[in-house]
Amino acid sequence: MTGKALMSPEEAARIVREHIRPGRVECVRLEDALHRTLAEAVACDVDYPPFDRALMDGYAVRADDVRAAPVTLKVVGDIAAGHAPLGAVGPGEAMRINTGAPVPPGADAIVRVEDTAAEDGGRAVRILKSATTGQFITPQASYVRAGDMTLSAGMRLGPLEIAVAATSGAAKVCVYAAPRVAIVVTGDELIEPGRKPFGAQIRNSNAPLLTALVREAQAIPIMTISVRDVPGEIRAAIGEALERCDVLCLTGGVSAGEYDFVPGIVAELGCRTHFHKVAIKPGRPTLFATSPGGQGVFGLPGNPISAFIGFHLFVAEALARLQGHAAATHRTLSARLIGRLPEAGARCSFIPAKLTCDAAGAWRASPQPWQGSGDPFGMAGADALIVREAGTTAATDGSIVTVRLLPHWTCVGEDRNADGERE
């Protein structure tokens, strides 16, 4: 790629989506379906409600009988929720009824218990207010009819969608299987987090970082392997991972140094490289390939923030596609900058930031104090990335900047702009 313009992050993300197809489908119990994505639509198997349903505690009556209220009616029965009426309501009659119970034949209105007075030991009722036809009744099939689609394929199932599936009669739903992700971390310098570094050693933060990111994306980290910068070890780890995973994430060894073996080994194993190096900062050496078996193979830089950015921009796209989505969901908003930023240079820059909301409801973005892509400490507490397109001029305090929200960010007022106005 020497002498060629680097690929834009938008084009790179499009290439990932183009080469990753929706994954395996499995049927799971509703209890296990939270945050999964429907592969097949759900239809209701019965009318809902399945009967004319009382909306209030009170009395089921004939509207014509109570138009001249107050009137007294004979009480001919009781209907509790979950029980069918044992008879019909005739002229001059009423039945006591609970919320949710089926309306008896003959009745066409409900009078609230607050608008009545029991008489003759409960054998009669004084109706104090008139009622109109259909009052406080939910008609049969007014929500959905039998056969109506209630959840469409591609929907992500939250608690409310699971309630809809249950109401529709689905004990199980067909969803996209959670993608299986293998993580291979390379580097002679790496030691496990519980050990104290000695000499040129550093702690391995990428393995727990990527494991957490994979889980955050509703995928399953099935294996994590740490290997030295030894071609044979890297080759064996990649081969083992590709036997089990849907997506392989490697970190380290993807640049152009003497010990950056990953691009060559990926090619040797028959993988087709679709891009290597993207016009982003940090994360320029990011690689994406597909294996002969169709798995996505990502080579992320070894610096933790570069790996973090590469995951959000590209790996998240693959995991979204495998789960049946056209693309990953990225939320952005405009905010006013706190502080200053230099011009962006030739690559699109992603700067960790903290979002706050001022008294007027306007967003403020404060860049985190960090020392570059090898510094994870400055990233702690960040809930967004300030996006600086290539060639953007320097930004001064109060300038409006584009902010990309990280997945864990939630706040009321996301629909407000940098000046606190609703968009």
Short mmCIF file of C-alpha atoms in Angstrom, two decimals:
data_model
loop_
_atom_site.label_atom_id
_atom_site.label_comp_id
_atom_site.label_asym_id
_atom_site.label_seq_id
_atom_site.Cartn_x
_atom_site.Cartn_y
_atom_site.Cartn_z
CA MET A 1 0.00 0.00 0.00
CA THR A 2 3.02 2.26 -0.12
CA GLY A 3 2.18 5.50 -1.88
CA LYS A 4 -1.57 4.81 -1.87
CA ALA A 5 -4.08 6.88 0.05
CA LEU A 6 -5.25 5.13 3.19
CA MET A 7 -8.78 3.77 3.26
CA SER A 8 -11.35 5.88 5.11
CA PRO A 9 -12.96 4.36 8.23
CA GLU A 10 -16.37 4.56 6.53
CA GLU A 11 -15.16 2.52 3.55
CA ALA A 12 -13.43 0.02 5.82
CA ALA A 13 -16.62 -0.48 7.85
CA ARG A 14 -18.60 -0.96 4.62
CA ILE A 15 -16.15 -3.66 3.51
CA VAL A 16 -16.59 -5.49 6.83
CA ARG A 17 -20.37 -5.44 6.41
CA GLU A 18 -20.04 -6.63 2.80
CA HIS A 19 -18.00 -9.72 3.72
CA ILE A 20 -19.78 -10.80 6.92
CA ARG A 21 -23.16 -12.48 6.59
CA PRO A 22 -25.81 -13.16 9.24
CA GLY A 23 -24.80 -16.11 11.39
CA ARG A 24 -26.32 -19.29 12.74
CA VAL A 25 -29.94 -19.44 13.90
CA GLU A 26 -31.11 -21.25 17.02
CA CYS A 27 -34.39 -21.52 18.89
CA VAL A 28 -34.22 -20.58 22.57
CA ARG A 29 -36.61 -20.29 25.49
CA LEU A 30 -37.93 -16.81 26.20
CA GLU A 31 -36.01 -16.84 29.48
CA ASP A 32 -32.78 -17.04 27.45
CA ALA A 33 -33.73 -14.57 24.71
CA LEU A 34 -32.87 -11.21 26.33
CA HIS A 35 -30.82 -8.97 23.98
CA ARG A 36 -30.92 -11.59 21.23
CA THR A 37 -32.03 -10.69 17.69
CA LEU A 38 -35.01 -12.36 16.06
CA ALA A 39 -34.22 -14.41 12.97
CA GLU A 40 -37.90 -15.21 12.34
CA ALA A 41 -40.97 -13.09 12.91
CA VAL A 42 -43.44 -13.87 15.71
CA ALA A 43 -47.19 -13.94 15.05
CA CYS A 44 -49.99 -14.10 17.61
CA ASP A 45 -51.85 -17.41 17.53
CA VAL A 46 -55.16 -16.05 18.89
CA ASP A 47 -57.18 -12.84 18.90
CA TYR A 48 -55.99 -10.51 21.64
CA PRO A 49 -57.75 -9.91 23.87
CA PRO A 50 -59.32 -13.31 23.19
CA PHE A 51 -62.68 -12.02 24.52
CA ASP A 52 -64.41 -8.73 25.29
CA ARG A 53 -62.52 -7.70 28.43
CA ALA A 54 -63.59 -5.56 31.41
CA LEU A 55 -61.35 -2.56 32.05
CA MET A 56 -62.75 -1.75 35.49
CA ASP A 57 -64.09 -3.42 38.63
CA GLY A 58 -67.84 -2.84 38.68
CA TYR A 59 -70.98 -4.20 37.03
CA ALA A 60 -71.60 -5.52 33.55
CA VAL A 61 -74.87 -4.04 32.31
CA ARG A 62 -76.96 -3.34 29.24
CA ALA A 63 -76.39 0.33 28.32
CA ASP A 64 -80.07 0.74 27.40
CA ASP A 65 -81.05 -0.24 30.97
CA VAL A 66 -79.03 2.55 32.62
CA ARG A 67 -79.53 5.51 30.30
CA ALA A 68 -82.07 6.93 32.78
CA ALA A 69 -79.85 6.37 35.86
CA PRO A 70 -80.19 6.22 38.73
CA VAL A 71 -81.84 2.82 38.33
CA THR A 72 -81.83 -0.44 40.29
CA LEU A 73 -80.88 -3.74 38.62
CA LYS A 74 -81.01 -7.34 39.78
CA VAL A 75 -77.55 -8.92 40.33
CA VAL A 76 -77.54 -12.33 38.66
CA GLY A 77 -73.89 -13.41 39.04
CA ASP A 78 -70.21 -12.68 39.64
CA ILE A 79 -67.33 -12.89 37.15
CA ALA A 80 -63.73 -13.00 38.36
CA ALA A 81 -60.68 -12.65 36.13
CA GLY A 82 -59.80 -16.07 34.71
CA HIS A 83 -63.36 -17.38 34.94
CA ALA A 84 -66.01 -17.54 32.23
CA PRO A 85 -69.48 -16.10 32.95
CA LEU A 86 -72.03 -18.76 33.84
CA GLY A 87 -74.93 -17.00 32.16
CA ALA A 88 -76.07 -13.95 30.26
CA VAL A 89 -77.26 -10.50 31.32
CA GLY A 90 -80.90 -9.90 30.45
CA PRO A 91 -83.07 -6.77 30.64
CA GLY A 92 -83.02 -5.23 34.11
CA GLU A 93 -80.04 -7.37 35.18
CA ALA A 94 -76.34 -6.88 36.03
CA MET A 95 -73.32 -9.00 36.96
CA ARG A 96 -70.51 -8.06 39.30
CA ILE A 97 -67.23 -8.14 37.33
CA ASN A 98 -63.51 -7.77 38.03
CA THR A 99 -60.93 -6.01 35.87
CA GLY A 100 -59.70 -8.40 33.18
CA ALA A 101 -62.70 -10.71 33.30
CA PRO A 102 -64.69 -11.59 30.16
CA VAL A 103 -67.82 -9.52 29.59
CA PRO A 104 -70.92 -11.79 29.76
CA PRO A 105 -73.27 -12.21 26.81
CA GLY A 106 -75.97 -9.57 26.75
CA ALA A 107 -73.90 -6.90 28.51
CA ASP A 108 -72.40 -4.08 26.47
CA ALA A 109 -71.05 -1.68 29.12
CA ILE A 110 -69.27 -1.64 32.48
CA VAL A 111 -70.28 0.72 35.28
CA ARG A 112 -67.49 1.39 37.78
CA VAL A 113 -68.07 0.14 41.30
CA GLU A 114 -67.56 3.75 42.47
CA ASP A 115 -70.70 4.72 40.53
CA THR A 116 -72.93 2.11 42.20
CA ALA A 117 -74.45 1.21 45.56
CA ALA A 118 -75.25 -2.35 46.64
CA GLU A 119 -78.83 -3.02 47.77
CA ASP A 120 -80.75 -5.93 49.30
CA GLY A 121 -77.60 -7.58 50.68
CA GLY A 122 -75.90 -7.55 47.29
CA ARG A 123 -78.80 -9.13 45.42
CA ALA A 124 -79.43 -5.81 43.67
CA VAL A 125 -77.36 -2.79 42.69
CA ARG A 126 -78.24 0.88 42.36
CA ILE A 127 -76.62 2.33 39.22
CA LEU A 128 -75.92 5.99 39.94
CA LYS A 129 -74.57 7.07 36.53
CA SER A 130 -75.58 6.24 32.98
CA ALA A 131 -73.25 4.31 30.66
CA THR A 132 -72.63 4.30 26.93
CA THR A 133 -72.30 1.23 24.73
CA GLY A 134 -68.74 -0.14 24.96
CA GLN A 135 -67.87 1.83 28.11
CA PHE A 136 -64.85 0.34 29.93
CA ILE A 137 -64.73 -2.69 27.61
CA THR A 138 -61.76 -3.70 25.47
CA PRO A 139 -63.27 -5.51 22.47
CA GLN A 140 -62.01 -8.92 21.39
CA ALA A 141 -59.13 -8.67 18.86
CA SER A 142 -58.77 -4.91 19.38
CA TYR A 143 -55.02 -5.35 20.01
CA VAL A 144 -54.22 -7.97 17.36
CA ARG A 145 -56.05 -10.62 15.39
CA ALA A 146 -55.00 -14.25 15.20
CA GLY A 147 -52.17 -14.51 12.66
CA ASP A 148 -51.05 -10.87 12.95
CA MET A 149 -47.27 -10.37 13.11
CA THR A 150 -46.34 -8.92 16.49
CA LEU A 151 -42.52 -8.95 16.30
CA SER A 152 -40.56 -8.67 13.05
CA ALA A 153 -37.34 -10.43 12.12
CA GLY A 154 -34.31 -8.30 12.99
CA MET A 155 -35.77 -6.90 16.21
CA ARG A 156 -33.56 -7.02 19.29
CA LEU A 157 -35.46 -8.52 22.21
CA GLY A 158 -35.73 -6.42 25.32
CA PRO A 159 -37.98 -7.19 28.30
CA LEU A 160 -41.06 -5.68 26.62
CA GLU A 161 -40.51 -7.59 23.37
CA ILE A 162 -40.19 -10.80 25.37
CA ALA A 163 -43.55 -10.01 26.99
CA VAL A 164 -45.05 -9.55 23.51
CA ALA A 165 -43.64 -12.92 22.40
CA ALA A 166 -45.12 -14.62 25.45
CA THR A 167 -48.51 -12.99 24.90
CA SER A 168 -48.37 -14.10 21.27
CA GLY A 169 -48.04 -17.72 22.40
CA ALA A 170 -44.34 -18.24 21.71
CA ALA A 171 -42.60 -20.35 24.36
CA LYS A 172 -39.46 -20.27 22.20
CA VAL A 173 -38.17 -17.83 19.58
CA CYS A 174 -35.74 -18.28 16.68
CA VAL A 175 -32.82 -15.92 17.12
CA TYR A 176 -29.34 -15.43 15.72
CA ALA A 177 -26.79 -17.34 17.76
CA ALA A 178 -24.41 -15.22 19.80
CA PRO A 179 -21.17 -14.99 17.77
CA ARG A 180 -18.23 -16.98 19.12
CA VAL A 181 -15.11 -14.85 19.33
CA ALA A 182 -11.54 -16.06 19.78
CA ILE A 183 -8.90 -13.65 21.08
CA VAL A 184 -5.20 -14.09 20.32
CA VAL A 185 -2.83 -11.63 21.97
CA THR A 186 0.76 -11.49 20.69
CA GLY A 187 3.90 -10.00 22.23
CA ASP A 188 7.12 -11.10 23.95
CA GLU A 189 6.72 -8.25 26.41
CA LEU A 190 3.37 -9.30 27.87
CA ILE A 191 2.78 -10.74 31.33
CA GLU A 192 -0.48 -11.47 33.12
CA PRO A 193 -2.15 -8.68 35.15
CA GLY A 194 -1.40 -10.29 38.52
CA ARG A 195 2.36 -10.25 37.97
CA LYS A 196 4.74 -7.36 38.54
CA PRO A 197 6.56 -6.17 35.40
CA PHE A 198 10.32 -6.60 35.28
CA GLY A 199 12.68 -5.03 32.78
CA ALA A 200 10.93 -4.52 29.42
CA GLN A 201 7.73 -6.32 30.42
CA ILE A 202 4.25 -4.79 30.43
CA ARG A 203 0.96 -6.18 31.66
CA ASN A 204 -1.46 -7.75 29.20
CA SER A 205 -4.48 -5.41 29.24
CA ASN A 206 -5.73 -6.32 25.77
CA ALA A 207 -7.03 -9.78 26.67
CA PRO A 208 -9.41 -8.53 29.42
CA LEU A 209 -10.22 -5.43 27.33
CA LEU A 210 -11.32 -7.44 24.31
CA THR A 211 -13.12 -10.01 26.45
CA ALA A 212 -15.21 -7.21 27.96
CA LEU A 213 -15.85 -5.60 24.57
CA VAL A 214 -16.98 -8.92 23.10
CA ARG A 215 -19.46 -9.45 25.95
CA GLU A 216 -20.69 -5.86 25.65
CA ALA A 217 -21.48 -6.63 22.00
CA GLN A 218 -23.66 -9.61 23.07
CA ALA A 219 -21.09 -12.10 21.75
CA ILE A 220 -19.27 -14.94 23.51
CA PRO A 221 -15.50 -14.93 24.11
CA ILE A 222 -14.81 -18.65 23.69
CA MET A 223 -11.03 -18.63 24.09
CA THR A 224 -8.12 -16.32 24.85
CA ILE A 225 -4.57 -17.25 23.87
CA SER A 226 -1.41 -15.27 24.61
CA VAL A 227 1.61 -16.09 22.47
CA ARG A 228 5.12 -14.76 21.96
CA ASP A 229 6.30 -13.05 18.78
CA VAL A 230 7.22 -16.42 17.34
CA PRO A 231 5.74 -17.29 13.91
CA GLY A 232 5.12 -20.93 14.80
CA GLU A 233 3.25 -20.05 17.98
CA ILE A 234 1.17 -17.40 16.22
CA ARG A 235 0.36 -19.77 13.35
CA ALA A 236 -0.71 -22.54 15.74
CA ALA A 237 -2.88 -20.15 17.79
CA ILE A 238 -4.65 -18.81 14.71
CA GLY A 239 -5.24 -22.32 13.39
CA GLU A 240 -6.70 -23.46 16.71
CA ALA A 241 -8.92 -20.40 16.97
CA LEU A 242 -10.30 -20.74 13.44
CA GLU A 243 -11.48 -24.27 14.22
CA ARG A 244 -13.87 -22.92 16.86
CA CYS A 245 -14.80 -19.29 16.28
CA ASP A 246 -16.98 -17.09 14.11
CA VAL A 247 -14.69 -14.09 14.54
CA LEU A 248 -10.99 -13.97 15.41
CA CYS A 249 -9.47 -10.89 17.07
CA LEU A 250 -5.68 -10.66 17.13
CA THR A 251 -3.78 -7.85 18.81
CA GLY A 252 -0.20 -6.86 18.22
CA GLY A 253 2.13 -7.78 15.40
CA VAL A 254 0.09 -6.09 12.64
CA SER A 255 2.29 -3.12 11.74
CA ALA A 256 5.44 -3.10 9.58
CA GLY A 257 8.15 -3.90 12.11
CA GLU A 258 10.61 -6.78 12.06
CA TYR A 259 8.49 -8.76 14.56
CA ASP A 260 5.09 -7.96 13.05
CA PHE A 261 4.32 -11.42 11.71
CA VAL A 262 0.51 -11.46 11.80
CA PRO A 263 -0.31 -10.13 8.26
CA GLY A 264 2.00 -12.64 6.60
CA ILE A 265 0.77 -15.60 8.66
CA VAL A 266 -2.88 -14.70 8.02
CA ALA A 267 -2.14 -14.77 4.28
CA GLU A 268 -0.20 -18.05 4.55
CA LEU A 269 -3.22 -19.70 6.16
CA GLY A 270 -5.35 -18.89 3.13
CA CYS A 271 -7.14 -15.86 4.51
CA ARG A 272 -8.03 -13.08 2.10
CA THR A 273 -7.00 -9.64 3.35
CA HIS A 274 -9.55 -6.94 2.48
CA PHE A 275 -7.74 -4.02 4.08
CA HIS A 276 -4.59 -3.39 6.08
CA LYS A 277 -4.10 0.15 7.34
CA VAL A 278 -6.94 2.65 7.70
CA ALA A 279 -6.90 6.43 7.86
CA ILE A 280 -7.65 6.62 11.59
CA LYS A 281 -5.75 7.83 14.62
CA PRO A 282 -5.11 5.84 16.68
CA GLY A 283 -5.35 2.43 15.01
CA ARG A 284 -3.79 2.95 11.58
CA PRO A 285 -2.38 -0.63 11.14
CA THR A 286 -5.79 -2.32 11.61
CA LEU A 287 -6.30 -5.39 9.40
CA PHE A 288 -9.42 -7.21 8.24
CA ALA A 289 -9.46 -10.55 6.42
CA THR A 290 -11.79 -13.48 5.91
CA SER A 291 -10.73 -17.10 6.36
CA PRO A 292 -11.41 -19.91 3.87
CA GLY A 293 -14.27 -20.89 6.20
CA GLY A 294 -15.80 -17.41 6.05
CA GLN A 295 -14.81 -16.23 9.54
CA GLY A 296 -13.90 -12.61 10.08
CA VAL A 297 -10.25 -12.13 11.07
CA PHE A 298 -9.24 -8.82 12.63
CA GLY A 299 -5.70 -7.71 13.37
CA LEU A 300 -5.81 -4.88 15.90
CA PRO A 301 -2.79 -2.83 17.00
CA GLY A 302 -1.18 -3.82 20.27
CA ASN A 303 -1.66 -0.49 22.02
CA PRO A 304 -4.85 -0.77 24.10
CA ILE A 305 -6.57 2.40 22.92
CA SER A 306 -5.84 1.53 19.29
CA ALA A 307 -7.34 -1.91 19.89
CA PHE A 308 -10.35 -0.30 21.59
CA ILE A 309 -10.97 2.08 18.67
CA GLY A 310 -10.48 -0.66 16.08
CA PHE A 311 -12.97 -2.90 17.87
CA HIS A 312 -15.65 -0.21 17.99
CA LEU A 313 -15.18 0.84 14.37
CA PHE A 314 -14.83 -2.57 12.72
CA VAL A 315 -15.19 -5.66 14.93
CA ALA A 316 -18.51 -4.35 16.26
CA GLU A 317 -19.75 -4.17 12.65
CA ALA A 318 -18.96 -7.86 12.12
CA LEU A 319 -20.65 -8.90 15.35
CA ALA A 320 -23.73 -6.86 14.48
CA ARG A 321 -23.95 -8.49 11.04
CA LEU A 322 -23.62 -11.97 12.52
CA GLN A 323 -26.54 -11.11 14.80
CA GLY A 324 -28.76 -10.14 11.90
CA HIS A 325 -28.31 -6.36 11.84
CA ALA A 326 -27.55 -4.39 8.70
CA ALA A 327 -24.95 -2.38 10.61
CA ALA A 328 -23.79 -1.63 14.12
CA THR A 329 -25.71 1.10 15.92
CA HIS A 330 -23.61 4.19 16.53
CA ARG A 331 -25.15 7.12 18.35
CA THR A 332 -23.71 10.58 17.75
CA LEU A 333 -24.52 14.05 18.99
CA SER A 334 -23.12 17.57 18.85
CA ALA A 335 -21.44 19.09 21.88
CA ARG A 336 -19.46 22.18 22.76
CA LEU A 337 -15.79 21.54 23.42
CA ILE A 338 -14.25 22.21 26.80
CA GLY A 339 -10.62 23.13 26.09
CA ARG A 340 -8.75 23.11 22.80
CA LEU A 341 -7.78 20.54 20.16
CA PRO A 342 -5.08 20.76 17.46
CA GLU A 343 -5.88 20.28 13.78
CA ALA A 344 -6.70 16.69 12.89
CA GLY A 345 -4.02 16.01 10.26
CA ALA A 346 -4.40 13.48 7.44
CA ARG A 347 -6.32 10.85 9.42
CA CYS A 348 -9.66 10.84 11.18
CA SER A 349 -8.94 11.18 14.91
CA PHE A 350 -10.91 9.65 17.77
CA ILE A 351 -10.30 11.33 21.11
CA PRO A 352 -11.60 9.88 24.40
CA ALA A 353 -13.91 12.36 26.11
CA LYS A 354 -16.27 12.83 29.03
CA LEU A 355 -19.74 14.22 28.36
CA THR A 356 -21.53 16.55 30.76
CA CYS A 357 -24.74 18.52 30.57
CA ASP A 358 -24.83 22.15 31.72
CA ALA A 359 -27.67 23.92 33.53
CA ALA A 360 -29.30 24.87 30.21
CA GLY A 361 -29.34 21.24 29.06
CA ALA A 362 -26.53 21.73 26.52
CA TRP A 363 -23.86 19.06 25.98
CA ARG A 364 -20.21 19.68 26.81
CA ALA A 365 -17.37 17.37 25.74
CA SER A 366 -14.14 17.37 27.70
CA PRO A 367 -11.15 15.49 26.18
CA GLN A 368 -9.66 13.02 28.64
CA PRO A 369 -6.07 13.64 29.76
CA TRP A 370 -4.19 10.82 28.04
CA GLN A 371 -0.74 10.37 26.61
CA GLY A 372 -1.56 8.47 23.44
CA SER A 373 -2.70 5.03 22.33
CA GLY A 374 -0.54 3.15 24.84
CA ASP A 375 -2.10 4.94 27.83
CA PRO A 376 -5.26 3.23 29.13
CA PHE A 377 -5.39 5.38 32.28
CA GLY A 378 -6.68 8.47 30.51
CA MET A 379 -9.44 6.41 28.92
CA ALA A 380 -10.97 5.51 32.29
CA GLY A 381 -14.21 7.39 32.74
CA ALA A 382 -14.61 8.22 29.04
CA ASP A 383 -18.13 7.74 27.74
CA ALA A 384 -17.65 9.11 24.23
CA LEU A 385 -15.17 9.73 21.43
CA ILE A 386 -14.73 13.16 19.87
CA VAL A 387 -14.56 12.55 16.10
CA ARG A 388 -12.21 14.84 14.18
CA GLU A 389 -12.39 14.29 10.44
CA ALA A 390 -9.16 14.38 8.45
CA GLY A 391 -8.08 17.93 7.71
CA THR A 392 -10.27 19.51 10.39
CA THR A 393 -8.80 22.77 11.66
CA ALA A 394 -7.88 23.40 15.28
CA ALA A 395 -10.84 23.65 17.67
CA THR A 396 -11.08 26.28 20.39
CA ASP A 397 -13.00 26.27 23.66
CA GLY A 398 -16.72 26.35 22.94
CA SER A 399 -16.42 25.02 19.39
CA ILE A 400 -19.08 22.52 18.30
CA VAL A 401 -17.66 19.02 17.86
CA THR A 402 -19.16 15.70 16.80
CA VAL A 403 -19.23 13.10 19.56
CA ARG A 404 -19.66 9.35 19.10
CA LEU A 405 -21.24 7.76 22.16
CA LEU A 406 -19.75 4.59 23.59
CA PRO A 407 -22.20 1.67 24.07
CA HIS A 408 -22.35 1.97 27.86
CA TRP A 409 -23.39 5.63 27.73
CA THR A 410 -27.01 6.36 28.70
CA CYS A 411 -28.55 9.69 29.61
CA VAL A 412 -31.93 11.40 29.36
CA GLY A 413 -31.75 14.22 26.84
CA GLU A 414 -29.77 12.53 24.07
CA ASP A 415 -32.02 14.30 21.55
CA ARG A 416 -30.69 17.73 22.54
CA ASN A 417 -28.03 19.57 20.55
CA ALA A 418 -24.97 21.50 21.71
CA ASP A 419 -27.16 24.44 22.75
CA GLY A 420 -29.70 22.37 24.68
CA GLU A 421 -32.37 22.54 21.96
CA ARG A 422 -34.30 19.42 20.98
CA GLU A 423 -33.35 18.10 17.54
#
